[in-house]
Amino acid sequence: MSSMSKLARFTVVPVAAVAAIGLASPAAFAASSYNLSAGSAAAGSSVAFGAQGTGITFNDETAGSSVTCAGSTIAGSAVVGEGLSGTGIAGLDGSSVTFSDCTGPAGIEFTVTGSGTWSLDATGDTDANGSTAGTISGISASVSGSGCSFDATGSVAGAYANGDSSGTLTLPGAEPTLTLSNVSGFLCGTAGIANGDQVSFAATYAVTADDAANNPIQVTSNP
């Protein structure tokens, strides 16, 4: 799914994306395995979920420009179970990503189209606050607008915190881990968008299962 966004000097992919199970700093030490529960869902069942994002900021660290968006959505799924690998503990549907009311210095309008399945990889232990470290990897999207188009690929780090009724995915945007490529169009140059630009993404997503009986979705690490 694509969305029309007013982006300036830099626009990036959905990433964010956002919504996931078990995400945070890639530098964290990975646990031996993880458990994923989802309300009353039985072990081995696939649970569909959605994420609603706010506080969204894309920073083109190379060009020194940024854009903010009022909202974002993304859909994904995870399989309930114990002793799971952190790699691919859940997945996001890249084509489902949307961004709304995105604004920036130049006011360029873009269509953003995600693609593929983005892997949600748990990479650290669940802490005392119920937060698990990891990354969203395999991000891929195309951005097109009048006089400017480009692709964005990479990964984003964050932290997924368990909750009583829903989970909270926080993406702090601490590192520029998305890369722009295939940049074309005269307005890209005017806006300072160039091949190789490094982009960070910050957002907060509320994660809930599509079926209310499957809430909350929770992740915990094993020693």
PDB file of C-alpha atoms in Angstrom:
ATOM      1  CA  MET A   1       0.000   0.000   0.000  1.00  0.00           C
ATOM      2  CA  SER A   2       1.340   3.443  -0.799  1.00  0.00           C
ATOM      3  CA  SER A   3       0.709   6.863   0.649  1.00  0.00           C
ATOM      4  CA  MET A   4       1.059  10.437  -0.559  1.00  0.00           C
ATOM      5  CA  SER A   5       3.464  12.330   1.611  1.00  0.00           C
ATOM      6  CA  LYS A   6       4.696  15.901   1.666  1.00  0.00           C
ATOM      7  CA  LEU A   7       8.369  15.385   2.146  1.00  0.00           C
ATOM      8  CA  ALA A   8      11.232  17.747   2.045  1.00  0.00           C
ATOM      9  CA  ARG A   9      14.865  17.542   1.226  1.00  0.00           C
ATOM     10  CA  PHE A  10      14.667  13.998   2.179  1.00  0.00           C
ATOM     11  CA  THR A  11      11.976  11.407   2.248  1.00  0.00           C
ATOM     12  CA  VAL A  12      12.300   7.882   3.242  1.00  0.00           C
ATOM     13  CA  VAL A  13      10.696   4.610   3.327  1.00  0.00           C
ATOM     14  CA  PRO A  14       8.259   3.267   5.561  1.00  0.00           C
ATOM     15  CA  VAL A  15      10.033   1.729   7.890  1.00  0.00           C
ATOM     16  CA  ALA A  16       9.155   1.848   9.956  1.00  0.00           C
ATOM     17  CA  ALA A  17       7.753   1.075  10.135  1.00  0.00           C
ATOM     18  CA  VAL A  18       7.074   0.163  11.937  1.00  0.00           C
ATOM     19  CA  ALA A  19       5.425  -2.432  14.428  1.00  0.00           C
ATOM     20  CA  ALA A  20       6.937  -5.333  15.773  1.00  0.00           C
ATOM     21  CA  ILE A  21       7.855  -7.869  18.139  1.00  0.00           C
ATOM     22  CA  GLY A  22      11.086  -7.679  20.066  1.00  0.00           C
ATOM     23  CA  LEU A  23      13.110  -4.774  18.805  1.00  0.00           C
ATOM     24  CA  ALA A  24      15.951  -2.634  20.115  1.00  0.00           C
ATOM     25  CA  SER A  25      19.666  -1.980  20.073  1.00  0.00           C
ATOM     26  CA  PRO A  26      21.533  -4.278  17.676  1.00  0.00           C
ATOM     27  CA  ALA A  27      24.496  -4.078  20.045  1.00  0.00           C
ATOM     28  CA  ALA A  28      22.589  -5.958  22.749  1.00  0.00           C
ATOM     29  CA  PHE A  29      23.550  -9.558  23.485  1.00  0.00           C
ATOM     30  CA  ALA A  30      21.133 -12.076  22.019  1.00  0.00           C
ATOM     31  CA  ALA A  31      19.322 -14.444  24.352  1.00  0.00           C
ATOM     32  CA  SER A  32      19.454 -18.189  23.733  1.00  0.00           C
ATOM     33  CA  SER A  33      15.791 -18.207  22.641  1.00  0.00           C
ATOM     34  CA  TYR A  34      12.499 -16.359  23.022  1.00  0.00           C
ATOM     35  CA  ASN A  35       8.880 -17.006  23.947  1.00  0.00           C
ATOM     36  CA  LEU A  36       6.036 -15.258  22.136  1.00  0.00           C
ATOM     37  CA  SER A  37       2.491 -15.255  23.517  1.00  0.00           C
ATOM     38  CA  ALA A  38      -0.650 -13.593  22.170  1.00  0.00           C
ATOM     39  CA  GLY A  39      -3.631 -13.554  24.521  1.00  0.00           C
ATOM     40  CA  SER A  40      -5.550 -16.810  24.231  1.00  0.00           C
ATOM     41  CA  ALA A  41      -3.890 -17.877  20.944  1.00  0.00           C
ATOM     42  CA  ALA A  42      -2.617 -21.462  20.995  1.00  0.00           C
ATOM     43  CA  ALA A  43       1.007 -22.426  20.461  1.00  0.00           C
ATOM     44  CA  GLY A  44       1.819 -22.768  16.772  1.00  0.00           C
ATOM     45  CA  SER A  45      -0.931 -20.394  15.629  1.00  0.00           C
ATOM     46  CA  SER A  46      -0.159 -17.382  13.454  1.00  0.00           C
ATOM     47  CA  VAL A  47      -1.372 -14.071  14.886  1.00  0.00           C
ATOM     48  CA  ALA A  48      -1.968 -11.052  12.668  1.00  0.00           C
ATOM     49  CA  PHE A  49      -1.258  -7.644  14.167  1.00  0.00           C
ATOM     50  CA  GLY A  50      -1.222  -3.992  13.240  1.00  0.00           C
ATOM     51  CA  ALA A  51       0.725  -1.003  14.484  1.00  0.00           C
ATOM     52  CA  GLN A  52      -0.300   2.648  14.703  1.00  0.00           C
ATOM     53  CA  GLY A  53       2.619   5.075  14.734  1.00  0.00           C
ATOM     54  CA  THR A  54       3.053   8.632  16.032  1.00  0.00           C
ATOM     55  CA  GLY A  55       5.946  11.021  16.650  1.00  0.00           C
ATOM     56  CA  ILE A  56       7.553  10.128  13.342  1.00  0.00           C
ATOM     57  CA  THR A  57      10.801  11.796  12.250  1.00  0.00           C
ATOM     58  CA  PHE A  58      13.115  10.939   9.378  1.00  0.00           C
ATOM     59  CA  ASN A  59      16.577  12.498   9.546  1.00  0.00           C
ATOM     60  CA  ASP A  60      18.880  12.598   6.553  1.00  0.00           C
ATOM     61  CA  GLU A  61      22.082  12.724   8.573  1.00  0.00           C
ATOM     62  CA  THR A  62      24.162  13.236   5.427  1.00  0.00           C
ATOM     63  CA  ALA A  63      22.256  16.280   4.154  1.00  0.00           C
ATOM     64  CA  GLY A  64      21.335  17.589   7.606  1.00  0.00           C
ATOM     65  CA  SER A  65      17.617  17.749   6.807  1.00  0.00           C
ATOM     66  CA  SER A  66      14.529  16.144   8.326  1.00  0.00           C
ATOM     67  CA  VAL A  67      10.835  15.471   7.797  1.00  0.00           C
ATOM     68  CA  THR A  68       8.081  14.669  10.279  1.00  0.00           C
ATOM     69  CA  CYS A  69       4.852  12.703   9.781  1.00  0.00           C
ATOM     70  CA  ALA A  70       1.683  12.759  11.860  1.00  0.00           C
ATOM     71  CA  GLY A  71       0.918   9.061  11.526  1.00  0.00           C
ATOM     72  CA  SER A  72       1.888   5.682  10.114  1.00  0.00           C
ATOM     73  CA  THR A  73       0.484   2.158   9.954  1.00  0.00           C
ATOM     74  CA  ILE A  74       1.899  -1.268   9.178  1.00  0.00           C
ATOM     75  CA  ALA A  75       0.659  -4.856   9.391  1.00  0.00           C
ATOM     76  CA  GLY A  76       2.458  -8.043  10.295  1.00  0.00           C
ATOM     77  CA  SER A  77       2.194 -11.500  11.819  1.00  0.00           C
ATOM     78  CA  ALA A  78       3.933 -13.709  14.362  1.00  0.00           C
ATOM     79  CA  VAL A  79       3.705 -17.367  15.390  1.00  0.00           C
ATOM     80  CA  VAL A  80       2.986 -18.148  19.046  1.00  0.00           C
ATOM     81  CA  GLY A  81       5.480 -20.463  20.699  1.00  0.00           C
ATOM     82  CA  GLU A  82       8.332 -21.103  23.125  1.00  0.00           C
ATOM     83  CA  GLY A  83      12.051 -21.523  22.497  1.00  0.00           C
ATOM     84  CA  LEU A  84      11.883 -19.487  19.293  1.00  0.00           C
ATOM     85  CA  SER A  85      14.861 -18.121  17.418  1.00  0.00           C
ATOM     86  CA  GLY A  86      15.240 -14.359  17.616  1.00  0.00           C
ATOM     87  CA  THR A  87      15.788 -14.197  13.853  1.00  0.00           C
ATOM     88  CA  GLY A  88      12.447 -13.673  12.159  1.00  0.00           C
ATOM     89  CA  ILE A  89      10.469 -13.894  15.400  1.00  0.00           C
ATOM     90  CA  ALA A  90       7.822 -11.915  13.491  1.00  0.00           C
ATOM     91  CA  GLY A  91       7.412 -10.320  10.082  1.00  0.00           C
ATOM     92  CA  LEU A  92       6.041  -7.107   8.640  1.00  0.00           C
ATOM     93  CA  ASP A  93       4.274  -6.755   5.291  1.00  0.00           C
ATOM     94  CA  GLY A  94       6.289  -4.052   3.547  1.00  0.00           C
ATOM     95  CA  SER A  95       3.490  -3.392   1.063  1.00  0.00           C
ATOM     96  CA  SER A  96       1.097  -2.481   3.911  1.00  0.00           C
ATOM     97  CA  VAL A  97       3.079   0.527   5.155  1.00  0.00           C
ATOM     98  CA  THR A  98       1.468   3.970   5.078  1.00  0.00           C
ATOM     99  CA  PHE A  99       2.574   7.438   6.232  1.00  0.00           C
ATOM    100  CA  SER A 100       0.287  10.455   6.596  1.00  0.00           C
ATOM    101  CA  ASP A 101       0.660  14.237   6.829  1.00  0.00           C
ATOM    102  CA  CYS A 102       4.404  14.251   6.239  1.00  0.00           C
ATOM    103  CA  THR A 103       5.924  17.721   6.039  1.00  0.00           C
ATOM    104  CA  GLY A 104       9.363  19.191   5.498  1.00  0.00           C
ATOM    105  CA  PRO A 105      11.205  22.299   4.300  1.00  0.00           C
ATOM    106  CA  ALA A 106      10.515  21.834   0.585  1.00  0.00           C
ATOM    107  CA  GLY A 107       6.944  20.513   0.528  1.00  0.00           C
ATOM    108  CA  ILE A 108       7.594  17.934  -2.208  1.00  0.00           C
ATOM    109  CA  GLU A 109       4.776  15.375  -2.592  1.00  0.00           C
ATOM    110  CA  PHE A 110       5.826  11.735  -2.859  1.00  0.00           C
ATOM    111  CA  THR A 111       4.230   8.306  -3.208  1.00  0.00           C
ATOM    112  CA  VAL A 112       5.907   5.780  -0.896  1.00  0.00           C
ATOM    113  CA  THR A 113       5.667   2.081  -1.750  1.00  0.00           C
ATOM    114  CA  GLY A 114       7.124  -0.633   0.455  1.00  0.00           C
ATOM    115  CA  SER A 115       7.822  -4.152  -0.751  1.00  0.00           C
ATOM    116  CA  GLY A 116       8.724  -7.587   0.531  1.00  0.00           C
ATOM    117  CA  THR A 117       8.650  -9.005   4.042  1.00  0.00           C
ATOM    118  CA  TRP A 118      10.667  -7.167   6.662  1.00  0.00           C
ATOM    119  CA  SER A 119      12.128  -9.416   9.356  1.00  0.00           C
ATOM    120  CA  LEU A 120      11.655  -8.622  13.025  1.00  0.00           C
ATOM    121  CA  ASP A 121      14.715  -9.983  14.778  1.00  0.00           C
ATOM    122  CA  ALA A 122      15.056 -10.132  18.552  1.00  0.00           C
ATOM    123  CA  THR A 123      18.676  -9.526  19.545  1.00  0.00           C
ATOM    124  CA  GLY A 124      18.804  -9.063  23.319  1.00  0.00           C
ATOM    125  CA  ASP A 125      17.472 -10.118  26.694  1.00  0.00           C
ATOM    126  CA  THR A 126      14.097  -8.933  27.973  1.00  0.00           C
ATOM    127  CA  ASP A 127      14.819  -6.453  30.762  1.00  0.00           C
ATOM    128  CA  ALA A 128      13.031  -5.874  34.084  1.00  0.00           C
ATOM    129  CA  ASN A 129      10.584  -3.502  32.364  1.00  0.00           C
ATOM    130  CA  GLY A 130       9.527  -6.116  29.804  1.00  0.00           C
ATOM    131  CA  SER A 131      11.458  -4.537  26.933  1.00  0.00           C
ATOM    132  CA  THR A 132      13.269  -6.676  24.354  1.00  0.00           C
ATOM    133  CA  ALA A 133      16.082  -5.593  22.055  1.00  0.00           C
ATOM    134  CA  GLY A 134      16.220  -6.187  18.296  1.00  0.00           C
ATOM    135  CA  THR A 135      16.010  -4.823  14.747  1.00  0.00           C
ATOM    136  CA  ILE A 136      13.709  -4.568  11.762  1.00  0.00           C
ATOM    137  CA  SER A 137      15.829  -5.792   8.865  1.00  0.00           C
ATOM    138  CA  GLY A 138      15.309  -6.208   5.142  1.00  0.00           C
ATOM    139  CA  ILE A 139      13.514  -2.856   4.751  1.00  0.00           C
ATOM    140  CA  SER A 140      12.924  -1.949   1.101  1.00  0.00           C
ATOM    141  CA  ALA A 141      10.824   0.837  -0.407  1.00  0.00           C
ATOM    142  CA  SER A 142      10.544   3.098  -3.428  1.00  0.00           C
ATOM    143  CA  VAL A 143       9.731   6.794  -3.169  1.00  0.00           C
ATOM    144  CA  SER A 144       8.514   8.770  -6.192  1.00  0.00           C
ATOM    145  CA  GLY A 145       7.331  12.305  -6.763  1.00  0.00           C
ATOM    146  CA  SER A 146       7.287  15.037  -9.368  1.00  0.00           C
ATOM    147  CA  GLY A 147      10.933  15.659 -10.243  1.00  0.00           C
ATOM    148  CA  CYS A 148      12.385  13.297  -7.660  1.00  0.00           C
ATOM    149  CA  SER A 149      12.475   9.552  -6.982  1.00  0.00           C
ATOM    150  CA  PHE A 150      14.704   7.144  -5.079  1.00  0.00           C
ATOM    151  CA  ASP A 151      14.881   3.843  -3.211  1.00  0.00           C
ATOM    152  CA  ALA A 152      15.627   3.253   0.463  1.00  0.00           C
ATOM    153  CA  THR A 153      16.921   0.067   2.067  1.00  0.00           C
ATOM    154  CA  GLY A 154      18.395  -1.036   5.368  1.00  0.00           C
ATOM    155  CA  SER A 155      17.393  -1.733   8.950  1.00  0.00           C
ATOM    156  CA  VAL A 156      16.120   0.110  12.030  1.00  0.00           C
ATOM    157  CA  ALA A 157      16.773  -0.578  15.724  1.00  0.00           C
ATOM    158  CA  GLY A 158      14.300  -0.140  18.547  1.00  0.00           C
ATOM    159  CA  ALA A 159      12.710  -1.685  21.645  1.00  0.00           C
ATOM    160  CA  TYR A 160       9.432  -3.568  22.048  1.00  0.00           C
ATOM    161  CA  ALA A 161       7.869  -3.262  25.508  1.00  0.00           C
ATOM    162  CA  ASN A 162       5.219  -5.718  26.699  1.00  0.00           C
ATOM    163  CA  GLY A 163       1.973  -4.211  27.964  1.00  0.00           C
ATOM    164  CA  ASP A 164      -1.235  -5.340  29.640  1.00  0.00           C
ATOM    165  CA  SER A 165      -3.400  -4.771  26.561  1.00  0.00           C
ATOM    166  CA  SER A 166      -0.981  -3.840  23.760  1.00  0.00           C
ATOM    167  CA  GLY A 167       2.740  -3.557  23.104  1.00  0.00           C
ATOM    168  CA  THR A 168       4.786  -0.429  22.477  1.00  0.00           C
ATOM    169  CA  LEU A 169       7.469  -0.333  19.818  1.00  0.00           C
ATOM    170  CA  THR A 170       9.885   2.555  20.297  1.00  0.00           C
ATOM    171  CA  LEU A 171      12.311   3.420  17.503  1.00  0.00           C
ATOM    172  CA  PRO A 172      14.688   6.073  18.871  1.00  0.00           C
ATOM    173  CA  GLY A 173      16.418   6.881  15.588  1.00  0.00           C
ATOM    174  CA  ALA A 174      19.811   6.747  17.279  1.00  0.00           C
ATOM    175  CA  GLU A 175      21.696   5.596  14.167  1.00  0.00           C
ATOM    176  CA  PRO A 176      21.351   6.397  10.423  1.00  0.00           C
ATOM    177  CA  THR A 177      20.917   2.824   9.167  1.00  0.00           C
ATOM    178  CA  LEU A 178      18.838   3.401   6.012  1.00  0.00           C
ATOM    179  CA  THR A 179      20.585   4.151   2.713  1.00  0.00           C
ATOM    180  CA  LEU A 180      19.204   6.023  -0.320  1.00  0.00           C
ATOM    181  CA  SER A 181      19.936   4.798  -3.866  1.00  0.00           C
ATOM    182  CA  ASN A 182      18.718   5.197  -7.466  1.00  0.00           C
ATOM    183  CA  VAL A 183      18.152   8.909  -6.853  1.00  0.00           C
ATOM    184  CA  SER A 184      16.866  10.719  -9.947  1.00  0.00           C
ATOM    185  CA  GLY A 185      15.131  13.989 -10.854  1.00  0.00           C
ATOM    186  CA  PHE A 186      16.162  17.635 -10.683  1.00  0.00           C
ATOM    187  CA  LEU A 187      14.173  18.334  -7.517  1.00  0.00           C
ATOM    188  CA  CYS A 188      16.175  15.699  -5.654  1.00  0.00           C
ATOM    189  CA  GLY A 189      19.266  17.808  -6.212  1.00  0.00           C
ATOM    190  CA  THR A 190      17.447  20.958  -5.177  1.00  0.00           C
ATOM    191  CA  ALA A 191      16.254  19.233  -2.009  1.00  0.00           C
ATOM    192  CA  GLY A 192      19.698  17.840  -1.211  1.00  0.00           C
ATOM    193  CA  ILE A 193      18.749  14.181  -1.744  1.00  0.00           C
ATOM    194  CA  ALA A 194      21.664  12.106  -3.071  1.00  0.00           C
ATOM    195  CA  ASN A 195      22.744   8.506  -3.541  1.00  0.00           C
ATOM    196  CA  GLY A 196      24.334   7.095  -0.425  1.00  0.00           C
ATOM    197  CA  ASP A 197      22.605   9.462   2.014  1.00  0.00           C
ATOM    198  CA  GLN A 198      22.321   7.874   5.453  1.00  0.00           C
ATOM    199  CA  VAL A 199      18.943   8.191   7.153  1.00  0.00           C
ATOM    200  CA  SER A 200      17.680   7.534  10.686  1.00  0.00           C
ATOM    201  CA  PHE A 201      14.057   6.885  11.635  1.00  0.00           C
ATOM    202  CA  ALA A 202      12.331   7.641  14.950  1.00  0.00           C
ATOM    203  CA  ALA A 203       8.749   6.719  15.909  1.00  0.00           C
ATOM    204  CA  THR A 204       6.540   5.147  18.547  1.00  0.00           C
ATOM    205  CA  TYR A 205       4.062   2.418  17.543  1.00  0.00           C
ATOM    206  CA  ALA A 206       1.199   0.836  19.484  1.00  0.00           C
ATOM    207  CA  VAL A 207       1.062  -2.844  18.519  1.00  0.00           C
ATOM    208  CA  THR A 208      -2.217  -4.789  18.797  1.00  0.00           C
ATOM    209  CA  ALA A 209      -3.491  -8.103  17.448  1.00  0.00           C
ATOM    210  CA  ASP A 210      -6.259  -7.937  14.843  1.00  0.00           C
ATOM    211  CA  ASP A 211      -8.325 -10.336  16.976  1.00  0.00           C
ATOM    212  CA  ALA A 212      -8.897  -8.767  20.405  1.00  0.00           C
ATOM    213  CA  ALA A 213      -8.714 -12.208  22.032  1.00  0.00           C
ATOM    214  CA  ASN A 214      -5.061 -12.408  20.961  1.00  0.00           C
ATOM    215  CA  ASN A 215      -3.981  -9.352  22.960  1.00  0.00           C
ATOM    216  CA  PRO A 216      -1.552  -8.604  24.390  1.00  0.00           C
ATOM    217  CA  ILE A 217       1.283  -9.825  22.180  1.00  0.00           C
ATOM    218  CA  GLN A 218       4.272 -10.361  24.469  1.00  0.00           C
ATOM    219  CA  VAL A 219       7.890 -11.380  23.976  1.00  0.00           C
ATOM    220  CA  THR A 220      10.247 -12.701  26.651  1.00  0.00           C
ATOM    221  CA  SER A 221      13.779 -14.031  26.397  1.00  0.00           C
ATOM    222  CA  ASN A 222      15.140 -17.273  27.823  1.00  0.00           C
ATOM    223  CA  PRO A 223      18.547 -17.508  29.570  1.00  0.00           C
TER     224      PRO A 223
END
